[in-house]
Amino acid sequence: MNSINNTATTVQHQAENGKNEFIHRVKILNLPPHEINSTKRLLQNHGIFKFKKAPKWEYAFLNYETEEAARLAMSKLEGVEFKKKKLVTEYSKVSEKAFRSRFETKKKKAEDIVEIDTRTPTEKLADQVTPLYKVPYHDQVAKKHKLGARYLNTLRKKVHALPEINDAGKEQIAWTNTLEGMDCEILDTIQSPDINGYRTKCEFTIGKNLEGKETVGFLLGLYRDGITAVLSSDECLHVPEKAKEIAKTMENYIRGSDYDVYDRVEKVGVWRSIMTRTQRTGDIMILIQMNTKELSDEQVNAEKKKLVEYWNKSDINATTLMLQIWNGDSNGITDKGTTEILTGDGYVYEEILGCRFRISSSAFFQVNTPATELLYSKCAEWSNINESKKTTLLDLCCGTGTIGITMATKVDRVVGIEMIPEAIVDAKANALMNNITNVQYYASKVEEKIDIVANEKNEEVVAILDPPRNGVHTSVIRAVRESEQIQKVIFISCDAKQAMQNFIGLCRPTSNRFKGLPFKPSRAVSIDLFPHTDHCELMIEFVRINQGTTEIKV
């Protein structure tokens, strides 16, 4: 690791002589990677001559003997513009003993140093659930654009490095030879219309805060790390005000309850979780989870009545109230529990691009409605649907049918395939509700039903693939490859790193295992559905390559 680390040696020497109990550390954020010399010049211009920065780091460390010296350095650097970004500084104290131990053993990594965390609980939670909350939004957008471009280049490199490729195969992937040869347009990131309070679905933990008081909010860390304290979501930027109000209303109920909150360690107690859906239409779903292992049927029934009475009298005006009984060890809302509707019909409704959709408690539905409309609009635009031609839209992993239904009036027919039967039930209901009659849905694995287009008479077949976070099984990709009618695939990924093998499967040369001509990426765009977080949707258009040439079919 290339680093400038004279300060560490100085501090170590002083620590060994017993002068310091702590090392006062300043972390400088928003530095460009690999810019060691320019960073050095910047700091020298501000009277700082010793720092630590590895080439790939987007941050650097300064070490001082006193807090006053550290704070002075922070005052010099905070907000300074460098390479079109404003620097951000953070202060922490490092145990002298742990710091010295690192240099004595020369084996521990920098992350092993025990730091005394000086953040407030609110800051800790914000760093956990919205880690980019300190970063200006335009910088968040730029970071996600850069990350999308990096994933495309990674795809190019990985396809290019595939082993044992014959000459015909090399010709099929000639586009991977150079970055310029890739010829993939990367559009500017599409920003979220709403930056704060955008999450329509929130799942809160019920537990006790740092003072031991019953609280509805988020765990202040990972449970597997032994964290059980729960902090209120009042300061969380991505949680809407209505969801915060529901959480506080539930918190008041629990604090007056005869039953205790669930203890994740001892596995006793009643109140476990609450999930909210607060849609743009004004519909509100509340799902409360209880552990009833120690309660009689009479006690459970009495509590149901109390819950109904309480929420009916509240100012929330819930569209539907539900209760989930879950006595298992795993935490969080789960489809393994028994869910019962207490009031309403068990659904809320949302509107996207003029279409109305019903949402059940277990259904997947994008959590940022305005940004989702931008995503689906761009998806329709890329489909290049020519109304003069008969077109079939394959909505693969269709879920509740949102994408296909919003595009149904522009195509001859829609074929939706989804392996979760309950989602297909919702999709059919949504199509009926929107008077969509040119759609067919199949509760099946994609690879078992995709042959429905084998004898397709329509002139164009466009496949849209919007899979879960971890992508789809290789068999799905192989089935798409083998369906010659499919000349374009629009892949929507919420985690491009996990979906990378799917991308490679679409693009790798023809082989016994991957039959059919390969695809290549022709354009890509990131759509920010999750401001203040590292997550982003990446949409890539893949087009089929002609045999024996890198020319693509469109």
XYZ file of N, CA, C and O in Angstrom, residues 425-542:
472
model
N -51.330 -13.950 -9.070
C -52.711 -13.628 -8.691
C -52.887 -12.108 -8.654
O -53.873 -11.566 -9.188
N -51.916 -11.409 -8.051
C -51.972 -9.945 -8.006
C -51.866 -9.347 -9.406
O -52.565 -8.378 -9.736
N -50.997 -9.916 -10.238
C -50.808 -9.392 -11.596
C -52.095 -9.489 -12.402
O -52.478 -8.544 -13.115
N -52.773 -10.625 -12.313
C -54.033 -10.793 -13.038
C -55.087 -9.816 -12.533
O -55.846 -9.241 -13.334
N -55.138 -9.623 -11.220
C -56.097 -8.667 -10.659
C -55.782 -7.252 -11.127
O -56.694 -6.464 -11.432
N -54.484 -6.907 -11.195
C -54.087 -5.576 -11.646
C -54.429 -5.348 -13.117
O -54.857 -4.262 -13.512
N -54.232 -6.372 -13.951
C -54.586 -6.253 -15.365
C -56.092 -6.034 -15.527
O -56.532 -5.188 -16.317
N -56.885 -6.794 -14.769
C -58.334 -6.665 -14.827
C -58.774 -5.279 -14.367
O -59.643 -4.646 -14.988
N -58.162 -4.783 -13.301
C -58.524 -3.483 -12.754
C -58.246 -2.354 -13.743
O -58.928 -1.326 -13.754
N -57.218 -2.543 -14.608
C -56.854 -1.514 -15.569
C -57.395 -1.788 -16.973
O -56.977 -1.147 -17.938
N -58.319 -2.768 -17.067
C -58.951 -3.121 -18.343
C -57.923 -3.513 -19.406
O -58.067 -3.183 -20.587
N -56.879 -4.196 -18.972
C -55.850 -4.684 -19.889
C -56.218 -6.110 -20.293
O -56.279 -7.008 -19.455
N -56.463 -6.306 -21.573
C -56.917 -7.620 -22.039
C -55.891 -8.344 -22.900
O -56.064 -9.519 -23.214
N -54.812 -7.661 -23.288
C -53.820 -8.293 -24.167
C -52.617 -8.826 -23.392
O -51.465 -8.706 -23.817
N -52.879 -9.395 -22.230
C -51.810 -9.896 -21.385
C -52.104 -11.321 -20.952
O -53.256 -11.678 -20.686
N -51.052 -12.130 -20.916
C -51.153 -13.500 -20.420
C -50.111 -13.678 -19.321
O -48.953 -13.261 -19.469
N -50.517 -14.317 -18.235
C -49.594 -14.529 -17.120
C -49.417 -16.019 -16.852
O -50.368 -16.806 -16.954
N -48.194 -16.378 -16.479
C -47.869 -17.774 -16.196
C -47.096 -17.841 -14.879
O -46.065 -17.179 -14.717
N -47.635 -18.648 -13.949
C -46.938 -18.910 -12.688
C -45.994 -20.077 -12.930
O -46.375 -21.244 -12.820
N -44.756 -19.763 -13.276
C -43.822 -20.802 -13.695
C -42.403 -20.249 -13.642
O -42.190 -19.031 -13.566
N -41.444 -21.160 -13.723
C -40.069 -20.740 -13.926
C -39.949 -20.190 -15.345
O -40.560 -20.708 -16.272
N -39.142 -19.151 -15.506
C -38.999 -18.514 -16.808
C -38.547 -19.514 -17.862
O -39.098 -19.580 -18.971
N -37.562 -20.332 -17.520
C -36.991 -21.254 -18.504
C -37.981 -22.326 -18.952
O -37.808 -22.946 -20.011
N -39.048 -22.538 -18.165
C -40.036 -23.556 -18.522
C -41.183 -22.997 -19.363
O -41.958 -23.766 -19.932
N -41.291 -21.668 -19.441
C -42.401 -21.075 -20.186
C -41.965 -20.127 -21.299
O -42.786 -19.677 -22.091
N -40.682 -19.840 -21.371
C -40.230 -18.856 -22.359
C -40.427 -19.361 -23.782
O -40.492 -18.576 -24.731
N -40.564 -20.694 -23.944
C -40.768 -21.236 -25.288
C -42.135 -20.880 -25.856
O -42.449 -21.228 -26.987
N -42.940 -20.145 -25.077
C -44.244 -19.714 -25.582
C -44.077 -18.781 -26.780
O -44.985 -18.609 -27.590
N -42.868 -18.188 -26.913
C -42.626 -17.306 -28.057
C -41.833 -18.025 -29.155
O -41.392 -17.401 -30.117
N -41.659 -19.338 -29.029
C -40.874 -20.075 -30.019
C -41.469 -19.941 -31.420
O -40.753 -19.850 -32.411
N -42.786 -19.937 -31.503
C -43.459 -19.809 -32.796
C -44.142 -18.443 -32.927
O -45.176 -18.314 -33.569
N -43.542 -17.459 -32.282
C -44.128 -16.127 -32.250
C -44.250 -15.546 -33.669
O -43.301 -15.545 -34.449
N -45.451 -15.090 -34.003
C -45.693 -14.526 -35.332
C -45.496 -13.011 -35.349
O -45.425 -12.407 -36.418
N -45.467 -12.409 -34.175
C -45.255 -10.967 -34.147
C -43.852 -10.623 -34.644
O -42.913 -11.407 -34.515
N -43.715 -9.438 -35.185
C -42.468 -9.055 -35.846
C -41.353 -8.747 -34.862
O -40.179 -8.903 -35.191
N -41.685 -8.286 -33.677
C -40.665 -7.938 -32.687
C -40.982 -8.601 -31.355
O -42.149 -8.680 -30.948
N -39.932 -9.048 -30.685
C -40.058 -9.595 -29.330
C -39.013 -8.902 -28.464
O -37.812 -8.981 -28.742
N -39.476 -8.212 -27.456
C -38.593 -7.510 -26.519
C -38.777 -8.131 -25.142
O -39.912 -8.293 -24.675
N -37.662 -8.493 -24.506
C -37.717 -9.080 -23.158
C -37.256 -8.055 -22.135
O -36.222 -7.391 -22.323
N -38.024 -7.920 -21.076
C -37.623 -7.078 -19.943
C -37.406 -7.993 -18.746
O -38.275 -8.778 -18.385
N -36.227 -7.893 -18.166
C -35.852 -8.760 -17.052
C -35.579 -7.892 -15.834
O -34.618 -7.118 -15.802
N -36.452 -7.989 -14.843
C -36.324 -7.211 -13.605
C -36.318 -8.193 -12.434
O -37.320 -8.357 -11.735
N -35.170 -8.851 -12.202
C -35.113 -9.935 -11.220
C -34.899 -9.435 -9.800
O -34.695 -8.234 -9.574
N -34.908 -10.350 -8.822
C -34.551 -9.982 -7.452
C -33.104 -9.494 -7.377
O -32.352 -9.568 -8.359
N -32.704 -9.031 -6.206
C -31.388 -8.422 -6.017
C -30.238 -9.311 -6.495
O -29.262 -8.830 -7.080
N -30.334 -10.612 -6.264
C -29.225 -11.503 -6.609
C -29.299 -12.035 -8.038
O -28.568 -12.959 -8.395
N -30.168 -11.480 -8.881
C -30.254 -11.905 -10.262
C -31.066 -13.175 -10.424
O -31.857 -13.537 -9.554
N -30.880 -13.851 -11.556
C -31.644 -15.064 -11.851
C -30.695 -16.236 -12.031
O -29.483 -16.078 -12.209
N -31.263 -17.445 -12.004
C -30.476 -18.650 -12.222
C -29.936 -18.657 -13.656
O -30.554 -18.113 -14.575
N -28.780 -19.294 -13.833
C -28.158 -19.363 -15.153
C -29.096 -19.953 -16.195
O -29.047 -19.578 -17.378
N -29.970 -20.853 -15.773
C -30.895 -21.487 -16.714
C -31.814 -20.471 -17.379
O -32.235 -20.654 -18.535
N -32.134 -19.382 -16.677
C -32.969 -18.329 -17.258
C -32.200 -17.614 -18.374
O -32.741 -17.380 -19.463
N -30.969 -17.281 -18.104
C -30.137 -16.613 -19.105
C -29.952 -17.503 -20.329
O -30.039 -17.046 -21.484
N -29.721 -18.783 -20.102
C -29.550 -19.707 -21.222
C -30.829 -19.813 -22.057
O -30.790 -19.889 -23.294
N -31.981 -19.794 -21.382
C -33.260 -19.860 -22.093
C -33.473 -18.624 -22.947
O -33.976 -18.705 -24.074
N -33.107 -17.459 -22.435
C -33.218 -16.223 -23.216
C -32.297 -16.292 -24.436
O -32.683 -15.917 -25.553
N -31.082 -16.780 -24.231
C -30.127 -16.913 -25.336
C -30.681 -17.807 -26.450
O -30.500 -17.546 -27.634
N -31.345 -18.893 -26.048
C -31.811 -19.886 -27.011
C -33.088 -19.455 -27.732
O -33.476 -20.072 -28.715
N -33.758 -18.429 -27.227
C -34.978 -17.932 -27.871
C -34.594 -16.936 -28.960
O -34.384 -15.743 -28.690
N -34.486 -17.425 -30.174
C -33.990 -16.604 -31.269
C -34.871 -15.392 -31.540
O -34.410 -14.389 -32.083
N -36.147 -15.488 -31.171
C -37.064 -14.374 -31.438
C -36.706 -13.134 -30.610
O -37.063 -12.017 -30.972
N -36.044 -13.344 -29.484
C -35.694 -12.218 -28.612
C -34.440 -11.543 -29.159
O -33.356 -12.127 -29.175
N -34.596 -10.319 -29.624
C -33.471 -9.588 -30.170
C -32.979 -8.480 -29.239
O -31.934 -7.891 -29.474
N -33.745 -8.227 -28.193
C -33.352 -7.188 -27.239
C -33.772 -7.595 -25.838
O -34.875 -8.100 -25.631
N -32.870 -7.384 -24.874
C -33.165 -7.625 -23.458
C -32.873 -6.339 -22.692
O -31.769 -5.788 -22.784
N -33.852 -5.869 -21.965
C -33.647 -4.720 -21.077
C -33.573 -5.274 -19.658
O -34.556 -5.783 -19.126
N -32.376 -5.205 -19.089
C -32.112 -5.809 -17.778
C -32.093 -4.696 -16.735
O -31.303 -3.757 -16.822
N -32.958 -4.808 -15.732
C -33.031 -3.835 -14.644
C -32.485 -4.494 -13.382
O -33.048 -5.477 -12.895
N -31.393 -3.967 -12.866
C -30.730 -4.586 -11.713
C -30.604 -3.594 -10.572
O -30.149 -2.464 -10.757
N -30.996 -4.027 -9.379
C -30.812 -3.184 -8.196
C -29.494 -3.496 -7.492
O -29.143 -2.847 -6.508
N -28.755 -4.497 -8.004
C -27.430 -4.817 -7.465
C -26.600 -5.408 -8.600
O -26.566 -6.626 -8.803
N -25.949 -4.550 -9.360
C -25.208 -4.995 -10.537
C -24.073 -5.939 -10.183
O -23.701 -6.797 -10.989
N -23.523 -5.800 -8.995
C -22.440 -6.692 -8.591
C -22.930 -8.131 -8.512
O -22.262 -9.061 -8.989
N -24.104 -8.330 -7.916
C -24.652 -9.679 -7.810
C -25.180 -10.191 -9.145
O -25.215 -11.393 -9.389
N -25.591 -9.282 -10.013
C -26.143 -9.684 -11.311
C -25.068 -9.842 -12.386
O -25.386 -10.189 -13.529
N -23.806 -9.603 -12.050
C -22.739 -9.605 -13.047
C -22.660 -10.922 -13.815
O -22.428 -10.929 -15.040
N -22.860 -12.055 -13.139
C -22.809 -13.337 -13.839
C -23.937 -13.458 -14.862
O -23.763 -14.094 -15.906
N -25.079 -12.849 -14.589
C -26.158 -12.803 -15.579
C -25.736 -11.998 -16.803
O -25.979 -12.398 -17.948
N -25.108 -10.849 -16.569
C -24.631 -10.014 -17.678
C -23.635 -10.796 -18.541
O -23.714 -10.786 -19.772
N -22.711 -11.464 -17.866
C -21.691 -12.233 -18.587
C -22.352 -13.354 -19.385
O -21.984 -13.627 -20.526
N -23.350 -14.004 -18.797
C -24.041 -15.092 -19.475
C -24.728 -14.639 -20.749
O -24.766 -15.371 -21.740
N -25.259 -13.430 -20.753
C -25.885 -12.899 -21.956
C -24.856 -12.599 -23.047
O -25.154 -12.723 -24.241
N -23.645 -12.221 -22.641
C -22.655 -11.708 -23.589
C -21.594 -12.720 -24.021
O -20.907 -12.475 -25.022
N -21.426 -13.814 -23.304
C -20.335 -14.730 -23.627
C -20.575 -15.391 -24.984
O -21.723 -15.525 -25.436
N -19.507 -15.840 -25.658
C -19.656 -16.438 -26.993
C -20.520 -17.693 -26.964
O -20.705 -18.332 -25.927
N -21.019 -18.055 -28.134
C -21.825 -19.256 -28.291
C -21.011 -20.493 -27.915
O -19.838 -20.621 -28.291
N -21.632 -21.409 -27.184
C -20.962 -22.647 -26.779
C -22.015 -23.723 -26.615
O -23.218 -23.479 -26.773
N -21.581 -24.926 -26.271
C -22.537 -26.021 -26.050
C -23.473 -25.700 -24.896
O -24.633 -26.118 -24.900
N -22.962 -24.990 -23.911
C -23.781 -24.677 -22.739
C -24.602 -23.412 -22.948
O -25.735 -23.320 -22.500
N -24.021 -22.427 -23.614
C -24.725 -21.175 -23.884
C -24.982 -21.092 -25.388
O -24.191 -20.520 -26.143
N -26.092 -21.670 -25.788
C -26.446 -21.699 -27.197
C -27.089 -20.375 -27.600
O -27.465 -19.569 -26.758
N -27.237 -20.192 -28.892
C -27.809 -18.941 -29.362
C -26.746 -17.862 -29.441
O -25.747 -17.869 -28.716
N -26.959 -16.898 -30.328
C -26.010 -15.809 -30.481
C -25.998 -14.932 -29.233
O -27.036 -14.717 -28.600
N -24.820 -14.405 -28.878
C -24.730 -13.581 -27.668
C -25.304 -12.182 -27.874
O -25.609 -11.767 -29.000
N -25.413 -11.464 -26.775
C -25.840 -10.069 -26.775
C -24.631 -9.196 -26.439
O -23.600 -9.691 -25.987
N -24.779 -7.905 -26.614
C -23.795 -6.944 -26.130
C -24.533 -5.738 -25.573
O -25.640 -5.418 -26.032
N -23.952 -5.067 -24.583
C -24.609 -3.870 -24.051
C -24.513 -2.723 -25.044
O -23.451 -2.478 -25.616
N -25.618 -2.032 -25.273
C -25.605 -0.914 -26.213
C -25.814 0.430 -25.515
O -25.380 1.460 -26.006
N -26.474 0.435 -24.371
C -26.612 1.645 -23.574
C -27.012 1.280 -22.163
O -27.551 0.201 -21.915
N -26.761 2.198 -21.248
C -27.047 1.937 -19.834
C -27.351 3.257 -19.136
O -26.909 4.325 -19.569
N -28.109 3.153 -18.060
C -28.409 4.337 -17.257
C -28.691 3.898 -15.821
O -29.266 2.836 -15.584
N -28.245 4.694 -14.882
C -28.574 4.475 -13.467
C -29.776 5.339 -13.114
O -29.866 6.492 -13.545
N -30.691 4.775 -12.353
C -31.870 5.509 -11.880
C -31.844 5.466 -10.360
O -31.868 4.399 -9.749
N -31.792 6.635 -9.743
C -31.615 6.702 -8.291
C -32.957 6.598 -7.577
O -33.641 7.593 -7.374
N -33.300 5.378 -7.187
C -34.518 5.153 -6.404
C -34.255 5.244 -4.904
O -35.196 5.199 -4.114
N -32.973 5.382 -4.522
C -32.641 5.290 -3.098
C -31.648 6.383 -2.690
O -30.491 6.090 -2.350
N -32.080 7.657 -2.706
C -31.178 8.733 -2.285
C -30.629 8.525 -0.869
O -31.270 7.894 -0.024
N -29.437 9.031 -0.646
C -28.711 8.974 0.636
C -28.169 7.578 0.944
O -27.626 7.359 2.026
N -28.343 6.624 0.022
C -27.792 5.284 0.215
C -26.867 4.964 -0.957
O -26.825 5.677 -1.963
N -26.144 3.853 -0.841
C -25.251 3.427 -1.916
C -26.000 2.701 -3.031
O -25.407 2.381 -4.066
N -27.264 2.401 -2.830
C -28.014 1.587 -3.789
C -28.553 2.428 -4.943
O -28.842 3.613 -4.801
N -28.697 1.754 -6.089
C -29.205 2.417 -7.286
C -29.650 1.348 -8.274
O -29.114 0.235 -8.283
N -30.660 1.649 -9.078
C -31.058 0.734 -10.145
C -30.182 1.007 -11.373
O -29.991 2.168 -11.753
N -29.647 -0.051 -11.963
C -28.880 0.069 -13.193
C -29.634 -0.648 -14.305
O -29.908 -1.847 -14.200
N -30.011 0.085 -15.343
C -30.738 -0.505 -16.464
C -29.807 -0.575 -17.675
O -29.227 0.436 -18.080
N -29.667 -1.780 -18.229
C -28.787 -2.005 -19.371
C -29.602 -2.578 -20.527
O -30.377 -3.515 -20.340
N -29.415 -2.016 -21.700
C -30.026 -2.552 -22.904
C -29.015 -3.478 -23.585
O -27.920 -3.047 -23.959
N -29.372 -4.755 -23.734
C -28.544 -5.731 -24.433
C -29.186 -6.039 -25.786
O -30.395 -6.303 -25.848
